[in-house]
mmCIF file of C-alpha atoms and ligand atoms in Angstrom:
data_model
loop_
_atom_site.group_PDB
_atom_site.id
_atom_site.type_symbol
_atom_site.label_atom_id
_atom_site.label_comp_id
_atom_site.label_asym_id
_atom_site.label_seq_id
_atom_site.Cartn_x
_atom_site.Cartn_y
_atom_site.Cartn_z
ATOM 1 C CA MET A 509 4.036 -0.597 31.057
ATOM 2 C CA HIS A 510 6.131 2.484 31.631
ATOM 3 C CA ILE A 511 6.424 4.620 28.532
ATOM 4 C CA ASN A 512 9.267 7.025 28.113
ATOM 5 C CA VAL A 513 7.865 9.667 25.811
ATOM 6 C CA ARG A 514 10.058 12.116 23.964
ATOM 7 C CA GLY A 515 9.617 15.679 25.234
ATOM 8 C CA THR A 516 8.285 17.227 22.014
ATOM 9 C CA ARG A 517 4.675 17.780 22.999
ATOM 10 C CA LYS A 518 2.922 19.601 20.208
ATOM 11 C CA ILE A 519 0.055 21.882 21.109
ATOM 12 C CA ILE A 520 -3.298 20.700 19.840
ATOM 13 C CA SER A 521 -4.836 23.583 17.921
ATOM 14 C CA ASN A 522 -5.149 26.530 20.296
ATOM 15 C CA VAL A 523 -5.722 24.430 23.392
ATOM 16 C CA SER A 524 -2.372 24.691 25.080
ATOM 17 C CA SER A 525 -3.405 23.209 28.425
ATOM 18 C CA PHE A 526 -4.625 19.841 27.125
ATOM 19 C CA THR A 527 -2.470 16.789 27.787
ATOM 20 C CA PRO A 528 -3.564 13.397 26.469
ATOM 21 C CA ARG A 529 -3.220 10.294 28.607
ATOM 22 C CA TYR A 530 0.050 8.438 28.013
ATOM 23 C CA GLU A 531 -1.126 5.296 29.749
ATOM 24 C CA PHE A 532 -4.480 3.571 29.689
ATOM 25 C CA PRO A 533 -6.084 2.156 32.861
ATOM 26 C CA LYS A 534 -6.185 -1.619 33.262
ATOM 27 C CA TYR A 535 -9.917 -2.240 33.388
ATOM 28 C CA SER A 536 -11.144 -5.700 34.242
ATOM 29 C CA MET A 537 -11.613 -7.796 31.080
ATOM 30 C CA PRO A 538 -10.639 -11.176 29.592
ATOM 31 C CA LEU A 539 -7.205 -11.021 28.017
ATOM 32 C CA THR A 540 -7.727 -13.526 25.226
ATOM 33 C CA ASP A 541 -10.316 -15.050 22.925
ATOM 34 C CA PHE A 542 -8.434 -18.275 22.213
ATOM 35 C CA LYS A 543 -10.705 -21.189 21.343
ATOM 36 C CA GLY A 544 -10.620 -24.960 20.939
ATOM 37 C CA HIS A 545 -11.031 -24.871 17.152
ATOM 38 C CA GLN A 546 -7.979 -22.610 16.982
ATOM 39 C CA VAL A 547 -5.819 -25.211 18.778
ATOM 40 C CA LYS A 548 -7.044 -27.759 16.216
ATOM 41 C CA ALA A 549 -6.221 -25.361 13.365
ATOM 42 C CA LEU A 550 -2.717 -24.815 14.775
ATOM 43 C CA LYS A 551 -2.043 -28.546 14.746
ATOM 44 C CA THR A 552 -3.209 -28.775 11.103
ATOM 45 C CA PHE A 553 -1.147 -25.695 10.290
ATOM 46 C CA GLU A 554 1.987 -27.348 11.651
ATOM 47 C CA LYS A 555 1.284 -30.562 9.746
ATOM 48 C CA LEU A 556 0.722 -28.726 6.461
ATOM 49 C CA LEU A 557 3.788 -26.537 6.738
ATOM 50 C CA PRO A 558 6.341 -28.949 5.206
ATOM 51 C CA GLN A 559 4.225 -29.021 2.010
ATOM 52 C CA MET A 560 4.118 -25.230 1.741
ATOM 53 C CA ASN A 561 6.242 -22.972 -0.430
ATOM 54 C CA MET A 562 5.082 -19.751 1.168
ATOM 55 C CA ILE A 563 3.331 -18.510 4.299
ATOM 56 C CA ILE A 564 1.311 -15.366 3.831
ATOM 57 C CA GLU A 565 0.506 -13.787 7.181
ATOM 58 C CA LEU A 566 -2.182 -11.132 7.129
ATOM 59 C CA ARG A 567 -2.181 -8.329 9.681
ATOM 60 C CA ASP A 568 -4.372 -5.277 10.037
ATOM 61 C CA ILE A 569 -2.433 -2.145 9.064
ATOM 62 C CA ARG A 570 -4.193 -0.211 11.833
ATOM 63 C CA ALA A 571 -2.716 -2.508 14.501
ATOM 64 C CA PRO A 572 0.588 -3.879 13.167
ATOM 65 C CA LEU A 573 1.732 -5.073 16.607
ATOM 66 C CA SER A 574 -1.514 -6.337 18.092
ATOM 67 C CA THR A 575 -2.403 -8.348 14.979
ATOM 68 C CA ARG A 576 1.067 -9.884 14.773
ATOM 69 C CA ASN A 577 0.804 -13.383 16.205
ATOM 70 C CA VAL A 578 4.078 -14.876 17.455
ATOM 71 C CA VAL A 579 2.423 -18.273 17.458
ATOM 72 C CA PHE A 580 3.004 -18.247 13.666
ATOM 73 C CA ASP A 581 6.651 -17.244 14.132
ATOM 74 C CA ARG A 582 7.146 -20.090 16.579
ATOM 75 C CA ILE A 583 5.758 -22.668 14.142
ATOM 76 C CA ALA A 584 7.296 -21.209 10.967
ATOM 77 C CA ARG A 585 10.792 -21.108 12.484
ATOM 78 C CA LYS A 586 10.868 -24.874 12.334
ATOM 79 C CA GLU A 587 10.624 -24.723 8.524
ATOM 80 C CA HIS A 588 13.625 -22.743 7.373
ATOM 81 C CA ASP A 589 13.006 -23.019 3.637
ATOM 82 C CA VAL A 590 9.529 -21.644 3.514
ATOM 83 C CA MET A 591 9.234 -18.045 2.371
ATOM 84 C CA LYS A 592 7.216 -15.720 4.566
ATOM 85 C CA LEU A 593 5.369 -12.649 3.342
ATOM 86 C CA VAL A 594 3.498 -10.249 5.613
ATOM 87 C CA VAL A 595 0.434 -8.691 4.027
ATOM 88 C CA TYR A 596 -1.022 -5.662 5.780
ATOM 89 C CA THR A 597 -4.713 -5.468 4.962
ATOM 90 C CA ARG A 598 -7.134 -2.508 5.085
ATOM 91 C CA LYS A 599 -4.725 -0.237 3.244
ATOM 92 C CA ASP A 600 -7.791 1.833 2.371
ATOM 93 C CA LEU A 601 -8.225 2.681 6.081
ATOM 94 C CA MET A 602 -4.606 3.518 6.728
ATOM 95 C CA PRO A 603 -3.457 6.945 7.894
ATOM 96 C CA GLY A 604 -2.073 8.883 4.962
ATOM 97 C CA ASN A 605 1.116 9.976 6.722
ATOM 98 C CA LYS A 606 4.479 8.977 5.348
ATOM 99 C CA PRO A 607 6.279 8.697 8.725
ATOM 100 C CA TYR A 608 4.047 5.754 9.593
ATOM 101 C CA ILE A 609 5.136 3.760 6.549
ATOM 102 C CA GLY A 610 8.742 4.781 7.230
ATOM 103 C CA LYS A 611 8.442 3.413 10.761
ATOM 104 C CA LEU A 612 6.951 0.172 9.458
ATOM 105 C CA LYS A 613 9.774 -0.222 6.920
ATOM 106 C CA ASN A 614 12.408 0.254 9.613
ATOM 107 C CA TRP A 615 10.712 -2.262 11.877
ATOM 108 C CA HIS A 616 10.563 -4.907 9.166
ATOM 109 C CA GLU A 617 14.138 -4.291 8.113
ATOM 110 C CA GLU A 618 15.187 -4.987 11.705
ATOM 111 C CA LEU A 619 13.790 -8.515 11.296
ATOM 112 C CA GLY A 620 14.425 -9.008 7.591
ATOM 113 C CA GLU A 621 10.694 -9.493 7.003
ATOM 114 C CA LYS A 622 9.119 -8.724 3.634
ATOM 115 C CA PHE A 623 5.782 -6.942 3.609
ATOM 116 C CA ILE A 624 3.200 -5.423 1.304
ATOM 117 C CA LEU A 625 0.048 -3.390 1.892
ATOM 118 C CA LEU A 626 -3.271 -4.023 0.250
ATOM 119 C CA ASP A 627 -6.997 -3.598 0.274
ATOM 120 C CA CYS A 628 -8.252 -7.165 -0.038
ATOM 121 C CA ARG A 629 -11.213 -6.023 -2.126
ATOM 122 C CA ASN A 630 -9.153 -4.015 -4.611
ATOM 123 C CA LYS A 631 -8.400 -5.876 -7.850
ATOM 124 C CA THR A 632 -5.182 -4.011 -8.648
ATOM 125 C CA ASP A 633 -3.772 -4.589 -5.159
ATOM 126 C CA VAL A 634 -4.698 -8.262 -5.239
ATOM 127 C CA ARG A 635 -3.269 -8.691 -8.731
ATOM 128 C CA ASN A 636 0.043 -7.378 -7.372
ATOM 129 C CA LEU A 637 0.048 -10.109 -4.757
ATOM 130 C CA LEU A 638 -0.708 -12.665 -7.446
ATOM 131 C CA LYS A 639 2.291 -11.376 -9.396
ATOM 132 C CA ILE A 640 4.498 -11.974 -6.345
ATOM 133 C CA LEU A 641 3.191 -15.529 -6.093
ATOM 134 C CA GLU A 642 3.768 -16.084 -9.810
ATOM 135 C CA TRP A 643 7.265 -14.685 -9.589
ATOM 136 C CA GLN A 644 8.176 -16.896 -6.622
ATOM 137 C CA ASN A 645 6.740 -19.899 -8.432
ATOM 138 C CA TYR A 646 8.719 -19.039 -11.549
ATOM 139 C CA GLU A 647 11.963 -18.665 -9.549
ATOM 140 C CA LEU A 648 11.439 -21.995 -7.847
ATOM 141 C CA GLU A 649 10.594 -23.672 -11.109
ATOM 142 C CA THR A 650 13.663 -22.365 -12.894
ATOM 143 C CA ASN A 651 15.828 -23.559 -9.999
ATOM 144 C CA GLY A 652 14.154 -26.794 -9.063
ATOM 145 C CA GLY A 653 11.713 -27.790 -11.756
ATOM 146 C CA TYR A 654 8.201 -29.140 -11.623
ATOM 147 C CA LEU A 655 6.317 -29.266 -8.307
ATOM 148 C CA PRO A 656 3.871 -32.190 -8.539
ATOM 149 C CA MET A 657 1.575 -30.642 -5.905
ATOM 150 C CA GLY A 658 1.846 -27.170 -7.402
ATOM 151 C CA TYR A 659 3.104 -24.037 -5.669
ATOM 152 C CA ARG A 660 1.332 -23.810 -2.305
ATOM 153 C CA ALA A 661 0.764 -20.822 -0.061
ATOM 154 C CA LEU A 662 -0.825 -20.984 3.376
ATOM 155 C CA ILE A 663 -2.916 -17.947 4.277
ATOM 156 C CA THR A 664 -2.726 -17.208 7.999
ATOM 157 C CA GLY A 665 -3.539 -14.420 10.388
ATOM 158 C CA MET A 666 -5.605 -13.332 13.357
ATOM 159 C CA PRO A 667 -9.404 -13.545 13.098
ATOM 160 C CA ASN A 668 -11.138 -11.001 10.849
ATOM 161 C CA VAL A 669 -8.006 -9.590 9.195
ATOM 162 C CA GLY A 670 -9.352 -10.321 5.679
ATOM 163 C CA LYS A 671 -8.054 -13.809 4.795
ATOM 164 C CA SER A 672 -11.242 -15.079 3.168
ATOM 165 C CA THR A 673 -11.843 -11.779 1.362
ATOM 166 C CA LEU A 674 -8.346 -11.941 -0.112
ATOM 167 C CA ILE A 675 -8.792 -15.539 -1.242
ATOM 168 C CA ASN A 676 -12.120 -14.717 -2.869
ATOM 169 C CA SER A 677 -10.557 -11.751 -4.691
ATOM 170 C CA LEU A 678 -7.683 -13.914 -5.949
ATOM 171 C CA ARG A 679 -10.168 -16.537 -7.070
ATOM 172 C CA THR A 680 -12.268 -13.938 -8.885
ATOM 173 C CA ILE A 681 -9.231 -12.788 -10.862
ATOM 174 C CA PHE A 682 -8.398 -16.383 -11.774
ATOM 175 C CA HIS A 683 -11.985 -17.198 -12.659
ATOM 176 C CA ASN A 684 -12.318 -14.135 -14.877
ATOM 177 C CA GLN A 685 -9.191 -15.199 -16.732
ATOM 178 C CA VAL A 686 -10.315 -18.750 -17.451
ATOM 179 C CA ASN A 687 -14.096 -18.538 -17.402
ATOM 180 C CA MET A 688 -14.975 -15.120 -18.716
ATOM 181 C CA GLY A 689 -18.501 -14.007 -17.944
ATOM 182 C CA ARG A 690 -19.848 -17.083 -16.122
ATOM 183 C CA LYS A 691 -20.896 -16.703 -12.495
ATOM 184 C CA PHE A 692 -19.136 -18.642 -9.750
ATOM 185 C CA LYS A 693 -19.519 -19.188 -6.031
ATOM 186 C CA LYS A 694 -17.312 -17.577 -3.372
ATOM 187 C CA VAL A 695 -15.129 -20.306 -1.896
ATOM 188 C CA ALA A 696 -14.298 -18.692 1.419
ATOM 189 C CA LYS A 697 -16.943 -17.359 3.815
ATOM 190 C CA THR A 698 -16.457 -13.744 4.895
ATOM 191 C CA GLY A 699 -18.058 -11.594 7.586
ATOM 192 C CA ALA A 700 -17.526 -8.530 9.755
ATOM 193 C CA GLU A 701 -17.352 -10.641 12.964
ATOM 194 C CA ALA A 702 -14.267 -12.528 14.163
ATOM 195 C CA GLY A 703 -14.230 -16.311 13.706
ATOM 196 C CA VAL A 704 -16.199 -16.821 10.467
ATOM 197 C CA THR A 705 -13.760 -19.431 9.097
ATOM 198 C CA ARG A 706 -13.563 -22.326 11.542
ATOM 199 C CA ALA A 707 -11.758 -25.047 9.591
ATOM 200 C CA THR A 708 -8.698 -25.217 7.353
ATOM 201 C CA SER A 709 -9.866 -25.228 3.731
ATOM 202 C CA GLU A 710 -9.119 -27.578 0.884
ATOM 203 C CA VAL A 711 -6.559 -26.296 -1.568
ATOM 204 C CA ILE A 712 -7.913 -23.452 -3.692
ATOM 205 C CA ARG A 713 -6.469 -23.028 -7.171
ATOM 206 C CA VAL A 714 -5.705 -19.436 -8.185
ATOM 207 C CA THR A 715 -3.690 -19.930 -11.392
ATOM 208 C CA SER A 716 -3.529 -22.515 -14.116
ATOM 209 C CA ARG A 717 -0.560 -23.934 -15.943
ATOM 210 C CA ASN A 718 0.407 -21.766 -18.842
ATOM 211 C CA THR A 719 3.268 -21.332 -21.267
ATOM 212 C CA GLU A 720 5.485 -19.657 -18.651
ATOM 213 C CA SER A 721 4.802 -22.043 -15.796
ATOM 214 C CA ARG A 722 4.070 -25.731 -15.418
ATOM 215 C CA ASN A 723 3.114 -25.364 -11.750
ATOM 216 C CA GLU A 724 -0.335 -24.352 -10.705
ATOM 217 C CA ILE A 725 -0.615 -22.059 -7.680
ATOM 218 C CA TYR A 726 -2.783 -23.104 -4.754
ATOM 219 C CA LEU A 727 -3.848 -21.382 -1.541
ATOM 220 C CA ILE A 728 -4.964 -22.894 1.731
ATOM 221 C CA ASP A 729 -7.296 -20.791 3.900
ATOM 222 C CA THR A 730 -7.017 -21.236 7.674
ATOM 223 C CA PRO A 731 -9.225 -20.098 10.551
ATOM 224 C CA GLY A 732 -8.104 -16.923 12.274
ATOM 225 C CA ILE A 733 -5.885 -17.778 15.220
ATOM 226 C CA GLY A 734 -5.782 -15.533 18.263
ATOM 227 C CA VAL A 735 -3.032 -15.140 20.826
ATOM 228 C CA PRO A 736 -2.907 -17.086 24.086
ATOM 229 C CA GLY A 737 -3.350 -14.934 27.190
ATOM 230 C CA ARG A 738 0.319 -15.146 28.135
ATOM 231 C CA VAL A 739 1.265 -12.990 25.113
ATOM 232 C CA SER A 740 -1.678 -10.653 25.494
ATOM 233 C CA ASP A 741 -2.347 -7.680 27.743
ATOM 234 C CA HIS A 742 -5.073 -5.083 28.303
ATOM 235 C CA ASN A 743 -3.982 -2.765 25.495
ATOM 236 C CA ARG A 744 -3.680 -5.600 23.035
ATOM 237 C CA MET A 745 -7.107 -6.976 23.863
ATOM 238 C CA LEU A 746 -8.611 -3.516 23.380
ATOM 239 C CA GLY A 747 -6.739 -3.003 20.080
ATOM 240 C CA LEU A 748 -7.952 -6.374 18.824
ATOM 241 C CA ALA A 749 -11.512 -5.522 19.858
ATOM 242 C CA LEU A 750 -11.305 -2.303 17.822
ATOM 243 C CA CYS A 751 -10.002 -4.249 14.785
ATOM 244 C CA GLY A 752 -12.776 -6.838 15.150
ATOM 245 C CA SER A 753 -10.235 -9.610 15.800
ATOM 246 C CA VAL A 754 -11.865 -10.761 19.031
ATOM 247 C CA LYS A 755 -15.578 -11.210 19.656
ATOM 248 C CA ASN A 756 -17.137 -7.821 20.039
ATOM 249 C CA ASN A 757 -19.038 -8.538 23.239
ATOM 250 C CA LEU A 758 -15.980 -9.728 25.213
ATOM 251 C CA VAL A 759 -14.907 -6.216 26.130
ATOM 252 C CA ASP A 760 -17.280 -3.630 27.599
ATOM 253 C CA PRO A 761 -18.224 -1.126 24.848
ATOM 254 C CA ILE A 762 -17.504 1.836 27.162
ATOM 255 C CA PHE A 763 -13.913 0.544 27.680
ATOM 256 C CA GLN A 764 -13.547 0.143 23.917
ATOM 257 C CA ALA A 765 -14.827 3.678 23.323
ATOM 258 C CA ASP A 766 -12.530 5.046 26.035
ATOM 259 C CA TYR A 767 -9.558 3.286 24.445
ATOM 260 C CA LEU A 768 -10.494 4.765 21.077
ATOM 261 C CA LEU A 769 -10.580 8.199 22.698
ATOM 262 C CA TYR A 770 -7.159 7.595 24.303
ATOM 263 C CA LEU A 771 -5.726 6.656 20.878
ATOM 264 C CA MET A 772 -7.378 9.583 19.105
ATOM 265 C CA ASN A 773 -5.905 12.081 21.543
ATOM 266 C CA LEU A 774 -2.452 10.532 21.109
ATOM 267 C CA GLN A 775 -2.912 10.613 17.357
ATOM 268 C CA ASN A 776 -3.888 14.280 17.424
ATOM 269 C CA LEU A 777 -0.794 14.953 19.486
ATOM 270 C CA ASN A 778 1.217 13.734 16.473
ATOM 271 C CA ASP A 779 -0.911 15.060 13.614
ATOM 272 C CA GLY A 780 -2.700 17.934 15.311
ATOM 273 C CA ARG A 781 -5.200 18.508 12.525
ATOM 274 C CA THR A 782 -8.004 15.972 12.266
ATOM 275 C CA GLU A 783 -11.475 16.247 13.814
ATOM 276 C CA LEU A 784 -11.577 12.665 15.130
ATOM 277 C CA TYR A 785 -14.522 13.188 17.509
ATOM 278 C CA PRO A 786 -16.772 16.204 17.974
ATOM 279 C CA GLY A 787 -14.624 19.006 19.362
ATOM 280 C CA SER A 788 -11.358 17.050 19.246
ATOM 281 C CA THR A 789 -9.467 19.944 17.673
ATOM 282 C CA ASN A 790 -10.765 22.873 19.727
ATOM 283 C CA SER A 791 -11.936 21.297 22.977
ATOM 284 C CA PRO A 792 -10.223 17.915 23.363
ATOM 285 C CA THR A 793 -11.077 15.848 26.406
ATOM 286 C CA ASN A 794 -9.951 12.688 28.185
ATOM 287 C CA ASP A 795 -13.455 12.087 29.535
ATOM 288 C CA ILE A 796 -15.250 9.391 27.530
ATOM 289 C CA TYR A 797 -18.639 10.326 28.992
ATOM 290 C CA ASP A 798 -18.157 13.865 27.716
ATOM 291 C CA VAL A 799 -17.441 12.486 24.205
ATOM 292 C CA LEU A 800 -20.447 10.140 24.349
ATOM 293 C CA ARG A 801 -22.667 13.120 25.276
ATOM 294 C CA ARG A 802 -21.287 15.012 22.279
ATOM 295 C CA LEU A 803 -22.016 12.020 20.045
ATOM 296 C CA GLN A 804 -25.548 11.347 21.313
ATOM 297 C CA VAL A 805 -28.056 12.085 18.560
ATOM 298 C CA ASN A 806 -30.965 12.363 20.979
ATOM 299 C CA LYS A 807 -31.563 12.210 24.732
ATOM 300 C CA SER A 808 -33.132 8.734 24.581
ATOM 301 C CA GLN A 809 -29.902 7.149 23.289
ATOM 302 C CA ASN A 810 -27.969 5.694 26.207
ATOM 303 C CA GLU A 811 -24.202 5.795 26.706
ATOM 304 C CA LYS A 812 -23.674 2.129 25.952
ATOM 305 C CA SER A 813 -25.471 2.170 22.602
ATOM 306 C CA THR A 814 -23.691 5.402 21.637
ATOM 307 C CA ALA A 815 -20.364 3.723 22.479
ATOM 308 C CA ILE A 816 -21.261 0.642 20.386
ATOM 309 C CA GLU A 817 -22.320 2.766 17.413
ATOM 310 C CA TRP A 818 -19.193 4.910 17.581
ATOM 311 C CA THR A 819 -16.676 2.061 17.927
ATOM 312 C CA ASN A 820 -18.449 0.038 15.199
ATOM 313 C CA LYS A 821 -18.204 2.971 12.837
ATOM 314 C CA TRP A 822 -14.447 3.189 13.387
ATOM 315 C CA ARG A 823 -13.943 -0.582 13.357
ATOM 316 C CA LEU A 824 -15.578 -0.975 9.951
ATOM 317 C CA HIS A 825 -14.963 2.282 8.116
ATOM 318 C CA GLY A 826 -12.757 4.520 10.277
ATOM 319 C CA LYS A 827 -10.028 5.917 8.093
ATOM 320 C CA GLY A 828 -6.717 7.166 9.400
ATOM 321 C CA ILE A 829 -6.706 5.819 12.964
ATOM 322 C CA ILE A 830 -4.085 3.583 14.522
ATOM 323 C CA PHE A 831 -4.995 1.107 17.252
ATOM 324 C CA ASP A 832 -1.486 0.455 18.664
ATOM 325 C CA PRO A 833 -0.228 3.132 21.086
ATOM 326 C CA GLU A 834 3.410 2.050 20.475
ATOM 327 C CA VAL A 835 3.056 3.471 16.954
ATOM 328 C CA LEU A 836 1.675 6.780 18.216
ATOM 329 C CA LEU A 837 4.076 7.374 21.083
ATOM 330 C CA ASN A 838 7.494 8.548 19.982
ATOM 331 C CA ASN A 839 9.282 6.198 22.290
ATOM 332 C CA ASP A 840 12.980 6.132 21.446
ATOM 333 C CA GLU A 841 13.496 2.986 23.463
ATOM 334 C CA PHE A 842 11.044 0.902 21.427
ATOM 335 C CA SER A 843 12.652 -1.817 19.306
ATOM 336 C CA TYR A 844 10.552 -4.035 17.061
ATOM 337 C CA LYS A 845 13.061 -6.855 17.317
ATOM 338 C CA ASN A 846 12.997 -6.719 21.112
ATOM 339 C CA TYR A 847 9.204 -6.570 21.049
ATOM 340 C CA VAL A 848 8.999 -9.772 18.964
ATOM 341 C CA ASN A 849 11.672 -11.572 21.009
ATOM 342 C CA ASP A 850 9.907 -10.593 24.197
ATOM 343 C CA GLN A 851 6.645 -12.037 22.817
ATOM 344 C CA LEU A 852 8.409 -15.267 21.809
ATOM 345 C CA GLU A 853 9.882 -15.574 25.275
ATOM 346 C CA LYS A 854 6.486 -15.067 26.901
ATOM 347 C CA LEU A 855 4.955 -17.661 24.570
ATOM 348 C CA GLY A 856 7.540 -20.266 25.546
ATOM 349 C CA ASP A 857 7.061 -23.740 24.142
ATOM 350 C CA LEU A 858 3.882 -24.239 22.213
ATOM 351 C CA SER A 859 2.332 -27.273 23.799
ATOM 352 C CA TYR A 860 -1.062 -28.058 22.278
ATOM 353 C CA GLU A 861 -1.955 -30.437 25.088
ATOM 354 C CA GLY A 862 -1.260 -27.671 27.576
ATOM 355 C CA LEU A 863 -3.339 -25.194 25.590
ATOM 356 C CA SER A 864 -6.277 -27.600 25.237
ATOM 357 C CA ASN A 865 -6.269 -28.503 28.917
ATOM 358 C CA LYS A 866 -6.103 -24.910 30.017
ATOM 359 C CA LEU A 867 -8.965 -24.027 27.666
ATOM 360 C CA LYS A 868 -11.104 -26.806 29.151
ATOM 361 C CA GLY A 869 -10.394 -25.810 32.705
ATOM 362 C CA ASN A 870 -10.621 -22.059 32.361
ATOM 363 C CA PRO A 871 -13.921 -20.485 31.393
ATOM 364 C CA ASN A 872 -12.315 -17.040 31.252
ATOM 365 C CA GLN A 873 -9.873 -18.303 28.627
ATOM 366 C CA VAL A 874 -7.003 -16.624 30.459
ATOM 367 C CA PHE A 875 -3.882 -18.724 30.482
HETATM 368 N N1 LIG B 1136 -11.941 -1.824 4.448
HETATM 369 C C1 LIG B 1136 -11.509 -3.088 4.259
HETATM 370 N N2 LIG B 1136 -12.265 -4.123 4.696
HETATM 371 C C2 LIG B 1136 -11.789 -5.372 4.501
HETATM 372 C C3 LIG B 1136 -10.535 -5.627 3.887
HETATM 373 N N3 LIG B 1136 -10.336 -6.965 3.889
HETATM 374 C C4 LIG B 1136 -11.418 -7.514 4.459
HETATM 375 N N4 LIG B 1136 -12.307 -6.568 4.827
HETATM 376 C C5 LIG B 1136 -13.588 -6.767 5.530
HETATM 377 O O1 LIG B 1136 -13.258 -7.320 6.806
HETATM 378 C C6 LIG B 1136 -14.255 -8.265 7.232
HETATM 379 C C7 LIG B 1136 -13.573 -9.577 7.603
HETATM 380 O O2 LIG B 1136 -13.036 -10.201 6.447
HETATM 381 P P1 LIG B 1136 -12.841 -11.785 6.320
HETATM 382 O O3 LIG B 1136 -12.245 -12.022 4.974
HETATM 383 O O4 LIG B 1136 -14.085 -12.507 6.685
HETATM 384 O O5 LIG B 1136 -11.757 -12.026 7.452
HETATM 385 P P2 LIG B 1136 -11.076 -13.418 7.899
HETATM 386 O O6 LIG B 1136 -9.677 -13.101 8.250
HETATM 387 O O7 LIG B 1136 -11.296 -14.470 6.859
HETATM 388 O O8 LIG B 1136 -11.934 -13.727 9.198
HETATM 389 P P3 LIG B 1136 -12.008 -15.102 10.090
HETATM 390 O O9 LIG B 1136 -12.791 -16.080 9.273
HETATM 391 O O10 LIG B 1136 -12.709 -14.635 11.317
HETATM 392 O O11 LIG B 1136 -10.636 -15.541 10.397
HETATM 393 C C8 LIG B 1136 -15.226 -8.383 6.056
HETATM 394 O O12 LIG B 1136 -16.358 -7.584 6.381
HETATM 395 C C9 LIG B 1136 -14.480 -7.802 4.867
HETATM 396 O O13 LIG B 1136 -15.331 -7.191 3.914
HETATM 397 C C10 LIG B 1136 -9.744 -4.499 3.434
HETATM 398 O O14 LIG B 1136 -8.628 -4.615 2.914
HETATM 399 N N5 LIG B 1136 -10.298 -3.260 3.644
#
């Protein structure tokens, strides 16, 4: 990809000679982590869609492009009436700069997409989402009346973006309202690894009928669905690895660490203040082995384990880092609408038979 970068290169601290990399090398790696159970989930997803009143697509705020899956757009386009809401998760890990949110707003306006940000574990944030659901339910009810199957929302998204955590938080709020004090079991399994949920769930009730509404609100949890190789590329695979949306061991940890370094240097080019790795403000480097040496706690720790430790730390708790270079590079030519259309074009027709056959015949899962 050729990137046309605007000529306003800020100087990082007092190191005037340092130039970050604007492109990342294409190391050898698989370009997708698409699996058989995901094809099955897609078929169920498509079948369930006509019964749905809303699709809630979760994406990781640190990688708004990489965790956007056009497979969902392709399926949802067939159902014109269904409302779609994008929920960016991990708000708590988001960079605190206003321009980023401004950029996101502009992008979504281009497509007329509604979005909110939340931390799936934060009660206030999750209550706000519940209010949106209740409001939509109320609107529908006042216009159309009673829904015998209740108001239904399908929760979708890439693996590990927080779907099950969000459902559990919504359930906890509901449970505390109706069953004060008594313990209850989590309904959706959660975990730090991609692919914890492997089957589409039964309907999960999150509100009861009350004086304002006769419709109950239900959610349906789905397994995380990755992108087929034809809409993926090296940068995307690396971004997804850093978010935890593909299996950790698919991409060499040194490549992941190097990609993180590439992103950090680009980020410092924009912000110019944060100590993202040892010496990043006064002696920045593009050499990952140099950074790993700086990070090593003792001589016996090897480069690979240092890389794993460092990327894990950022994947799980790293605050203020963005994993999509398109967000960090001030590229005037970038258009969100064109990006999405380009992805849809690359995806082409979604043929499940084709996907299943290619999965069977291709151990590298690249298709
Ligand atoms: N910091 C932070 N962590 C979160 C948030 N939401 C979820 N997590 C964590 O992210 C990890 C993955 O969450 P899950 O809810 O299992 O993700 P999922 O989308 O259901 O995953 P799959 O089953 O693989 O599709 C868990 O360790 C959660 O605790 C959030 O908003 N902020």
